[in-house]
Short mmCIF file of C-alpha atoms in Angstrom, two decimals:
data_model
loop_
_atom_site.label_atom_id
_atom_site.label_comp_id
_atom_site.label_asym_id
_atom_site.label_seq_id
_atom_site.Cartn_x
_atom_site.Cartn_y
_atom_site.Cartn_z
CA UNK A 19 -26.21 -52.27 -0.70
CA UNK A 20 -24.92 -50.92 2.61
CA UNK A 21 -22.78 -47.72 2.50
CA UNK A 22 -19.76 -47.80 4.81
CA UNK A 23 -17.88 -44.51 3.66
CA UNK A 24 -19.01 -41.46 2.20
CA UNK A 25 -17.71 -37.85 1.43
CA UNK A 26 -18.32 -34.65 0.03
CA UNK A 27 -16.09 -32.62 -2.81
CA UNK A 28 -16.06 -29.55 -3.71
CA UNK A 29 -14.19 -27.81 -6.21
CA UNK A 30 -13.98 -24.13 -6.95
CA UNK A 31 -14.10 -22.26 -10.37
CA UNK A 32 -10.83 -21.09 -11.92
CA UNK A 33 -9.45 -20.80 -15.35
CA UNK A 34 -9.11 -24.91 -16.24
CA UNK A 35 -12.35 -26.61 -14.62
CA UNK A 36 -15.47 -24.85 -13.25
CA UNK A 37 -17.08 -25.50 -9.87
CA UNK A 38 -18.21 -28.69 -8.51
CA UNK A 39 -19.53 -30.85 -6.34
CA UNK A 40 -19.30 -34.44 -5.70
CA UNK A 41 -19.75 -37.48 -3.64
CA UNK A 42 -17.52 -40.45 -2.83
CA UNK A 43 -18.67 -43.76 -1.45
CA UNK A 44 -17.63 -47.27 -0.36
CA UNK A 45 -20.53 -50.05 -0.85
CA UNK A 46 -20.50 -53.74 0.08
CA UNK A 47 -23.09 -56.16 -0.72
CA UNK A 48 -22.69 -59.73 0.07
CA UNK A 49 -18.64 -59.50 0.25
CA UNK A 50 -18.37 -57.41 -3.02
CA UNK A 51 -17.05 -54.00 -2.69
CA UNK A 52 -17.61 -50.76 -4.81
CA UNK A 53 -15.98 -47.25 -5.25
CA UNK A 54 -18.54 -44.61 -6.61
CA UNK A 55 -18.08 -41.71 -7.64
CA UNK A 56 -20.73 -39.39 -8.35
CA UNK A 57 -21.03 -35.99 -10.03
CA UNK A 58 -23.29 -33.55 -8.74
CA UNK A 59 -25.20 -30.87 -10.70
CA UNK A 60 -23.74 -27.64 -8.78
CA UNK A 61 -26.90 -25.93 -8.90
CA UNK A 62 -29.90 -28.45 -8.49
CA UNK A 63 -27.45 -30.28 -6.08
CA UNK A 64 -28.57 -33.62 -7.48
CA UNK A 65 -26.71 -36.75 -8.31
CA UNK A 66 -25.83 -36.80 -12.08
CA UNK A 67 -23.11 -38.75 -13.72
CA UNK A 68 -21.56 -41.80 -11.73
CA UNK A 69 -17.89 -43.89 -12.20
CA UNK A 70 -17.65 -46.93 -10.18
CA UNK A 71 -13.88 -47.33 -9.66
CA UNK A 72 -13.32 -50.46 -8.06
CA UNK A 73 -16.33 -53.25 -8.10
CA UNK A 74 -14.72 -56.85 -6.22
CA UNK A 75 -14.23 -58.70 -2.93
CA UNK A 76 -10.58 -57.62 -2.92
CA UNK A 77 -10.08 -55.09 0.43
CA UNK A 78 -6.64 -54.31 -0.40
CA UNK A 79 -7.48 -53.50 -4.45
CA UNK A 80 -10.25 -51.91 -3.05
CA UNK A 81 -8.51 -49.66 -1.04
CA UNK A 82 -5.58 -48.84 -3.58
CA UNK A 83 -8.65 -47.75 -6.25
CA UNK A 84 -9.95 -45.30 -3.83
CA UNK A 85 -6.97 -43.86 -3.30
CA UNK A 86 -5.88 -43.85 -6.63
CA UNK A 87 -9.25 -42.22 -7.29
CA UNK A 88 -8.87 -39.23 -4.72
CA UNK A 89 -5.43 -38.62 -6.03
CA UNK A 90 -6.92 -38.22 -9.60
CA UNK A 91 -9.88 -35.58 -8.41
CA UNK A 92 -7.27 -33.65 -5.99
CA UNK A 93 -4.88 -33.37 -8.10
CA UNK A 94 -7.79 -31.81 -10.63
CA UNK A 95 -9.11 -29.23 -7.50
CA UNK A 96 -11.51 -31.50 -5.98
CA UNK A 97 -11.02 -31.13 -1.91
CA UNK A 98 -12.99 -33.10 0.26
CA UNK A 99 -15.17 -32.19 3.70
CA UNK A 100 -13.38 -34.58 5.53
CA UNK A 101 -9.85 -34.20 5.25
CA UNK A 102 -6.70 -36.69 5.53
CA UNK A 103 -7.59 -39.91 3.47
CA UNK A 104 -4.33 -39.49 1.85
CA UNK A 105 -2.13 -37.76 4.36
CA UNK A 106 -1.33 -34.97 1.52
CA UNK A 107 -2.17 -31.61 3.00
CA UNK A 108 0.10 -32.05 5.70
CA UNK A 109 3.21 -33.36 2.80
CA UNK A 110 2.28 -29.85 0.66
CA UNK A 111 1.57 -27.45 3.89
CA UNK A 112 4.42 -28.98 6.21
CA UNK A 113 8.09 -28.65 6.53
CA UNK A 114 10.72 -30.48 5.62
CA UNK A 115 9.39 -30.35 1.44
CA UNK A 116 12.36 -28.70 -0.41
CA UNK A 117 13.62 -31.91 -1.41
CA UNK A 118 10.44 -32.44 -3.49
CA UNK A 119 9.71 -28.71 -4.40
CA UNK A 120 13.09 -29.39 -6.13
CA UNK A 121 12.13 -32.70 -8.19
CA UNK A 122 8.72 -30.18 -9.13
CA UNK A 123 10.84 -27.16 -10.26
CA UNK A 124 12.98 -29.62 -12.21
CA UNK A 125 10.48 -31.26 -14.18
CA UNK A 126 8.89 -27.73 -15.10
CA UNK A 127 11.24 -26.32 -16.28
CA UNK A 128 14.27 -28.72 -17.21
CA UNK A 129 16.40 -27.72 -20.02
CA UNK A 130 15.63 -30.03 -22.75
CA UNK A 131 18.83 -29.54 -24.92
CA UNK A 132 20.93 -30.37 -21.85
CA UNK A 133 18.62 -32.93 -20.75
CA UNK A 134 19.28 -35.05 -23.86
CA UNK A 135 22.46 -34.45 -24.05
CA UNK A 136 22.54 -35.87 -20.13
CA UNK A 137 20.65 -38.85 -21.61
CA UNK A 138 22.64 -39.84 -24.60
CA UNK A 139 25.75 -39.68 -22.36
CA UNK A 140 24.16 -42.01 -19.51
CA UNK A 141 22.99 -44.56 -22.60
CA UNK A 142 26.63 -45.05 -22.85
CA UNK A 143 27.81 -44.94 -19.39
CA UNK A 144 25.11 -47.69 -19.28
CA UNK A 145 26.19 -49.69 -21.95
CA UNK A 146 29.88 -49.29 -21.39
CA UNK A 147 29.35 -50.69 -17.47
CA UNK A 148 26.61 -52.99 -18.02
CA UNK A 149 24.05 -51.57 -15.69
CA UNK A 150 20.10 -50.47 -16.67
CA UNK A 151 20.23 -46.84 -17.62
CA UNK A 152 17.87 -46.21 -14.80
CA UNK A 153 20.70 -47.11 -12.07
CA UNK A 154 23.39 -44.65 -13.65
CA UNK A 155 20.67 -41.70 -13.13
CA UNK A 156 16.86 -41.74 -13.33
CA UNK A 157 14.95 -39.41 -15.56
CA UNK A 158 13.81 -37.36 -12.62
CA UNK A 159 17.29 -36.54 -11.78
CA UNK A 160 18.49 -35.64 -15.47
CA UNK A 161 15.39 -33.77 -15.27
CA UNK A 162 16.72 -31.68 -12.53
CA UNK A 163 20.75 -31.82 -13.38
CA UNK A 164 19.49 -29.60 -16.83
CA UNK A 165 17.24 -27.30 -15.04
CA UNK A 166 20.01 -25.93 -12.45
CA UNK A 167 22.68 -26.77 -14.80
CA UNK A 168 25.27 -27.37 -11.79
CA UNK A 169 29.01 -26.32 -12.79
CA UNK A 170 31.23 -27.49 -9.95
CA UNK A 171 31.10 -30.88 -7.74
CA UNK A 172 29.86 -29.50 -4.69
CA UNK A 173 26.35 -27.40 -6.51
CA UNK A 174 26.12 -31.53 -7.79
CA UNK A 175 25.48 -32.79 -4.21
CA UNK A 176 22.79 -30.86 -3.76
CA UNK A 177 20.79 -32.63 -6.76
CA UNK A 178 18.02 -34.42 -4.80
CA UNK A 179 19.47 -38.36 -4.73
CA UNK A 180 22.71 -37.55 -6.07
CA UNK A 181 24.57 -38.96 -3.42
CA UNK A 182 28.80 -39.59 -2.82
CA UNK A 183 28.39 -42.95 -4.67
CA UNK A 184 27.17 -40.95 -8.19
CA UNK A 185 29.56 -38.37 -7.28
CA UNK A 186 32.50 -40.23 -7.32
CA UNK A 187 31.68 -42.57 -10.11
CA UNK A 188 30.16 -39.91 -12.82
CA UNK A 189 30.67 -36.38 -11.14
CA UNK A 190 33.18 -35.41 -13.67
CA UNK A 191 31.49 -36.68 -16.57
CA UNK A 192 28.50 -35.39 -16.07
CA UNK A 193 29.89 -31.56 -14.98
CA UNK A 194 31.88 -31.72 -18.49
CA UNK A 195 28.23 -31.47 -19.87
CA UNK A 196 26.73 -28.99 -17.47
CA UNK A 197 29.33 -26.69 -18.17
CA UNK A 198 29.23 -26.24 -21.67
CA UNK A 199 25.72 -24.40 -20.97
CA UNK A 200 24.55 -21.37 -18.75
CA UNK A 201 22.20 -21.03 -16.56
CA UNK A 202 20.01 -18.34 -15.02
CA UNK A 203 19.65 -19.96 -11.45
CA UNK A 204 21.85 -20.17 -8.83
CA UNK A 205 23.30 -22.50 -6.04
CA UNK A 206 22.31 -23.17 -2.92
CA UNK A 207 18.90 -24.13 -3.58
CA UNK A 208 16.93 -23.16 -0.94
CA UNK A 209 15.41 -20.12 -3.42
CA UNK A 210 12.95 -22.59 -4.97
CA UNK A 211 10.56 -22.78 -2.50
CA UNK A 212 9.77 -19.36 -2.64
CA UNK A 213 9.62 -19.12 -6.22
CA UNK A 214 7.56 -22.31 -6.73
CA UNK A 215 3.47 -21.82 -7.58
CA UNK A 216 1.82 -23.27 -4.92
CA UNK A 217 -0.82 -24.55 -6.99
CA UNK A 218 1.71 -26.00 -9.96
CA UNK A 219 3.67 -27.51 -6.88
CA UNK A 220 0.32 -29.11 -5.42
CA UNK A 221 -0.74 -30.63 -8.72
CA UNK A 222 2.68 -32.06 -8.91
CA UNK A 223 2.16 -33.49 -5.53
CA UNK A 224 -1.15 -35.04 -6.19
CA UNK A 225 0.25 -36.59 -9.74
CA UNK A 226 2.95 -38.49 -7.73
CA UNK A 227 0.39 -39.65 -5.44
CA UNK A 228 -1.24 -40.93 -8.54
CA UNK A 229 1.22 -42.36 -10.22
CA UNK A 230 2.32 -44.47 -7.41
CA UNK A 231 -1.15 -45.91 -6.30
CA UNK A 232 -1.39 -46.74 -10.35
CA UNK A 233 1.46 -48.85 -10.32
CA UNK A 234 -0.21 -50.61 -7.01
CA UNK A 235 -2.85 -50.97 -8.45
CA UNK A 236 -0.94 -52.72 -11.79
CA UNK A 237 0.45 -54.97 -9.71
CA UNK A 238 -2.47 -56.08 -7.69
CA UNK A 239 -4.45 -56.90 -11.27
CA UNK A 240 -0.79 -58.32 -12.50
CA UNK A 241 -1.13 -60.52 -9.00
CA UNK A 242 -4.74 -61.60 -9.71
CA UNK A 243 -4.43 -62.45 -13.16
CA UNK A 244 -1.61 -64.76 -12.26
CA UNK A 245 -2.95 -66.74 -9.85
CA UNK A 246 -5.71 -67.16 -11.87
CA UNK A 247 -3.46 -68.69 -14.14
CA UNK A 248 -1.79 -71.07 -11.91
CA UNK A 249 -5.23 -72.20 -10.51
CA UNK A 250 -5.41 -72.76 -14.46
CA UNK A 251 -3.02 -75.49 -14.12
CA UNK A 252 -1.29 -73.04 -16.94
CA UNK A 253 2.74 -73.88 -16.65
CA UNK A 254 5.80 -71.02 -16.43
CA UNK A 255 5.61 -70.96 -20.33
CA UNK A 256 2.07 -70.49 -20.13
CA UNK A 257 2.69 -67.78 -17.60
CA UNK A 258 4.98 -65.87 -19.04
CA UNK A 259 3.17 -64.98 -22.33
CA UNK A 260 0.16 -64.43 -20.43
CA UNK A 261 1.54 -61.82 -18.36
CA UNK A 262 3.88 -60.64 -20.37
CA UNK A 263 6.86 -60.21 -18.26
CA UNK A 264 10.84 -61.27 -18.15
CA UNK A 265 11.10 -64.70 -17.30
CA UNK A 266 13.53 -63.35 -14.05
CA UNK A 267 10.72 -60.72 -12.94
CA UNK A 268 7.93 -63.39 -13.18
CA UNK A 269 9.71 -65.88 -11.40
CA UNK A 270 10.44 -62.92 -8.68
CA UNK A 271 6.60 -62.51 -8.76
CA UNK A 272 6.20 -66.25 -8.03
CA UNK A 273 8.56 -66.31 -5.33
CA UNK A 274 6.69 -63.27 -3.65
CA UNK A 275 3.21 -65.35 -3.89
CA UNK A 276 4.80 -67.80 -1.91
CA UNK A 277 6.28 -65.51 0.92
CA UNK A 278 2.60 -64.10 1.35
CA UNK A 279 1.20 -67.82 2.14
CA UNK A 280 -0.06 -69.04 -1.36
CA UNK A 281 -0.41 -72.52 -2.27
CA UNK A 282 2.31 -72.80 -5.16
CA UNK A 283 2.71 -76.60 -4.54
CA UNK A 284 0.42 -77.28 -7.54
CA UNK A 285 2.76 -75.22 -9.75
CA UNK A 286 6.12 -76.75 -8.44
CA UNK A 287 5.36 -79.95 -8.83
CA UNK A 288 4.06 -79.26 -12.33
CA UNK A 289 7.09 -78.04 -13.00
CA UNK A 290 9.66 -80.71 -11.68
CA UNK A 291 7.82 -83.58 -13.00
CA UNK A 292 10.43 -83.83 -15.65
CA UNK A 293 13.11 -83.54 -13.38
CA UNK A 294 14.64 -87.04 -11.80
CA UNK A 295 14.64 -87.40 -8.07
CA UNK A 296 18.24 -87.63 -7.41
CA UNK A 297 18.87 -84.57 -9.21
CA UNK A 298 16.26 -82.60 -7.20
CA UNK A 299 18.08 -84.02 -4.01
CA UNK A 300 21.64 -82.92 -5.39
CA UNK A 301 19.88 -80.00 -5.38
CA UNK A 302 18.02 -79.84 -1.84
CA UNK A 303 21.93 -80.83 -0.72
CA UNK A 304 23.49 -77.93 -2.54
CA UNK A 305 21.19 -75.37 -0.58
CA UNK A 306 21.60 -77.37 2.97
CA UNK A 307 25.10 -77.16 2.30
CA UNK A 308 25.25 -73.68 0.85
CA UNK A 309 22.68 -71.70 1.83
CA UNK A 310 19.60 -70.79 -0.35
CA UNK A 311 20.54 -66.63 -0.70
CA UNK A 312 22.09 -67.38 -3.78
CA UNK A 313 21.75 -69.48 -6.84
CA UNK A 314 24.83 -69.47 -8.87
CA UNK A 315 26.88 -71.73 -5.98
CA UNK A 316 24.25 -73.95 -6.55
CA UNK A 317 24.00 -74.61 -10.07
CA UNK A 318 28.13 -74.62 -9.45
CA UNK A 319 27.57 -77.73 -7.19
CA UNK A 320 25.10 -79.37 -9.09
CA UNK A 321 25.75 -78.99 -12.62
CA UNK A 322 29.24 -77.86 -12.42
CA UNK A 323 31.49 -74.87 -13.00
CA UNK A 324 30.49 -74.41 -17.08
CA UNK A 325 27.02 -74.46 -16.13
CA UNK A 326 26.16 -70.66 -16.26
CA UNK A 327 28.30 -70.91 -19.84
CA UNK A 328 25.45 -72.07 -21.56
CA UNK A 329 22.13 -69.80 -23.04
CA UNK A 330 18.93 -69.52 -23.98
CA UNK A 331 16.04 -71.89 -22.67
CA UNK A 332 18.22 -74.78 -20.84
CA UNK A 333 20.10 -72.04 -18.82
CA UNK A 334 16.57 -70.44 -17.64
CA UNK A 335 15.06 -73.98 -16.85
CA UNK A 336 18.20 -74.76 -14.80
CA UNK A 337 17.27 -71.57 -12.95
CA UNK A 338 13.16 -72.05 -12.50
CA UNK A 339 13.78 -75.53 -11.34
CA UNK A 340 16.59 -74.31 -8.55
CA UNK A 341 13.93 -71.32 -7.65
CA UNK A 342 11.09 -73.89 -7.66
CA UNK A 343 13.45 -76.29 -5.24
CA UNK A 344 14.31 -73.37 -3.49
CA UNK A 345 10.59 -72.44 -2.47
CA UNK A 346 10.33 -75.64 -0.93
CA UNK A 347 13.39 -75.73 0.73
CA UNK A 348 12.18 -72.47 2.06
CA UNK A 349 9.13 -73.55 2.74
CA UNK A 350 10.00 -76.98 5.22
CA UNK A 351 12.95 -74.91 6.54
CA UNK A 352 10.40 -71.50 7.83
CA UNK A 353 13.11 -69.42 5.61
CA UNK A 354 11.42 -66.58 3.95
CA UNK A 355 14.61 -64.73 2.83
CA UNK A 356 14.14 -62.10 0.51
CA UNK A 357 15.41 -63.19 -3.11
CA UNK A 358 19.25 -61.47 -3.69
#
C-alpha cells in the first residue's frame, strides 16, 4: 500500500479532552483508496488505535471523507503540522466574520420561549401561504431573531439573511412577537465579536464545516446506491423505496445523473415501454414547440388543460414519463438546462 498523504495532530490538554497526538494518511493500492486515522500513545509516541474513514476507488468520496474527518478532530482540538487542508484558520482568524460570529452567538444563547413562539407563528405563516416552513425563516434565523430579540424594523435588517423580501412580507408579524419580550442586548451588532469565546466560536466553525461535508458525503452514498440500482435494472418504483426519497426529489436526482454524463438510456426506455409511440412524439413536439424549462405547458399540450386536475399515481407517471422524454430531448438537442 503506497502512502500519498500524511500529517501530524496534535492536541493540547484542557478541561474536555487531554493531549494528543495523531496521524492522518491517504493509501491507494491497486485503485482503492483509504483514509486512516491513527491514534498515538502521547508518551511512547507509538501508533495505537486506528479508524479507516473512507476505504473505495471513489476520488471525489474519498476526498469529502477526509475532509469530513479533519472537520470532526478540529473541531475536537486536534490541529495539524501542516496547515490549510480546509481553508478554516484563515475563515476564524480573518476579517470580514461578523456575519457568522452572529449565527454562533445566536445559537448559544437563543431565547427558547421566544424561539418557539417564532416557530409556532411561522408553522402558520407556512401553512396559510403554502410554502415549506424552511422558506418563511430557517431555524438558524429564529435562532438568532430570539437571542437579540429585535423591536423595531430597522434592528430586523440586521438579522444575518433577513433581507427586504422577509422584511416586507413578515416584518410586522414577526416584531409583534419580539416585542412582547425584553432583552439584555443591544442594536447595532457589531458588539458580538468582542464578546464571543474564541474557542466556543471556533468549535462552532469547525461543526459547520462538518455538517456540510456530512451532507456531501450523504449524497455521494445516496448517488452510489442509486446507480447501483439502475444498473439493477430496478424501475422508478423500485427506486423510490430503495432510497427512500419524494418521488419529485428522486426524479431531480435522476435528472442530475444525466447532466454529469451517465448512461440513463437503460432506465428510460424501461420506463416508456408502456407508453405508445405517437404519444411519446406528441410529446417530443410539445417540448420542440415549447421549450423543455417547464413541464406543466407540456402536459397542457399533450394531455390537455384538466390534466394537472387529476392525483395520485397517474398524475406522477404523467410527470416521470415527460421528465424521462425530456432527458432525451435534452440529450439529442446538447440542452443541459437546469430543472425549474
Amino acid at each position: 500500500m503506497q502512502v500519498v498523504f500524511l500529517n501530524t495532530f496534535e492536541r493540547a490538554g484542557g478541561e474536555i479532552a487531554a493531549a494528543g497526538e495523531a496521524q492522518l494518511s491517504i493509501c491507494e493500492q491497486n485503485g482503492v483508496w483509504s483514509v486512516i486515522w491513527t491514534d498515538s500513545d502521547s508518551e511512547t509516541q507509538q501508533a495505537g488505535d486506528q479508524q479507516i474513514w473512507y476505504e473505495g476507488g471513489s476520488w471525489e468520496e474519498m476526498m469529502t471523507a477526509f475532509r469530513h474527518g479533519v472537520a470532526v478532530q478540529m473541531g475536537e482540538g486536534f490541529l495539524p503540522l501542516i496547515d490549510g487542508m480546509l481553508d478554516e484558520r484563515r475563515t476564524v482568524e480573518g476579517t470580514g466574520t461578523l456575519y457568522s460570529m452572529i449565527q454562533c452567538y445566536g445559537e448559544q444563547n437563543g431565547n427558547e420561549e421566544l424561539f418557539h413562539a417564532l416557530r409556532d407563528w411561522r408553522r402558520a405563516k407556512a401553512v396559510a401561504i403554502k410554502k415549506s416552513a424552511y422558506l418563511v425563516a430557517t431555524n438558524r434565523m429564529l435562532w438568532m431573531i430570539s437571542a437579540f430579540v429585535p423591536q423595531q424594523l430597522e434592528e430586523l435588517l440586521q438579522i444575518p439573511g433577513w433581507g427586504e423580501a422577509k422584511q416586507a412580507a413578515y416584518g410586522e408579524e414577526v416584531l409583534a412577537i419580539t416585542r412582547l419580550f425584553q432583552r439584555d442586548t443591544h442594536f447595532p451588532l457589531d458588539w458580538v465579536a468582542g464578546t464571543l469565546d474564541p474557542k466556543t466560536y471556533t468549535k462552532w466553525t469547525y461543526k459547520q464545516k462538518e455538517n456540510k461535508l456530512k451532507a456531501q458525503m450523504d449524497r455521494l452514498s445516496e448517488k452510489r446506491e442509486l446507480l447501483r440500482a439502475i444498473a439493477e435494472g430496478k424501475s422508478i418504483d423500485e427506486l423510490q423505496e430503495q432510497v427512500d426519497l419524494p418521488r419529485r426529489d428522486l426524479m431531480e436526482r435522476i435528472e442530475k445523473l444525466e447532466t454529469e454524463g451517465y448512461d440513463l438510456e437503460p432506465l428510460i426506455e424501461r420506463e416508456l415501454a408502456e407508453m405508445p409511440d405517437f404519444e411519446q412524439q406528441l410529446v417530443w413536439d410539445a417540448l420542440q414547440t415549447l421549450g423543455d424549462r417547464y413541464l406543466k405547458p407540456v402536459l397542457h399540450q399533450v394531455y390537455g388543460e384538466d390534466a394537472d386536475q387529476g392525483k395520485g399515481k397517474s398524475l406522477d407517471m404523467l410527470y416521470d414519463r415527460l421528465r424521462l422524454i425530456r432527458l432525451r430531448f435534452r440529450r439529442a438537442n446538447g440542452s443541459r438546462e437546469q430543472v425549474s
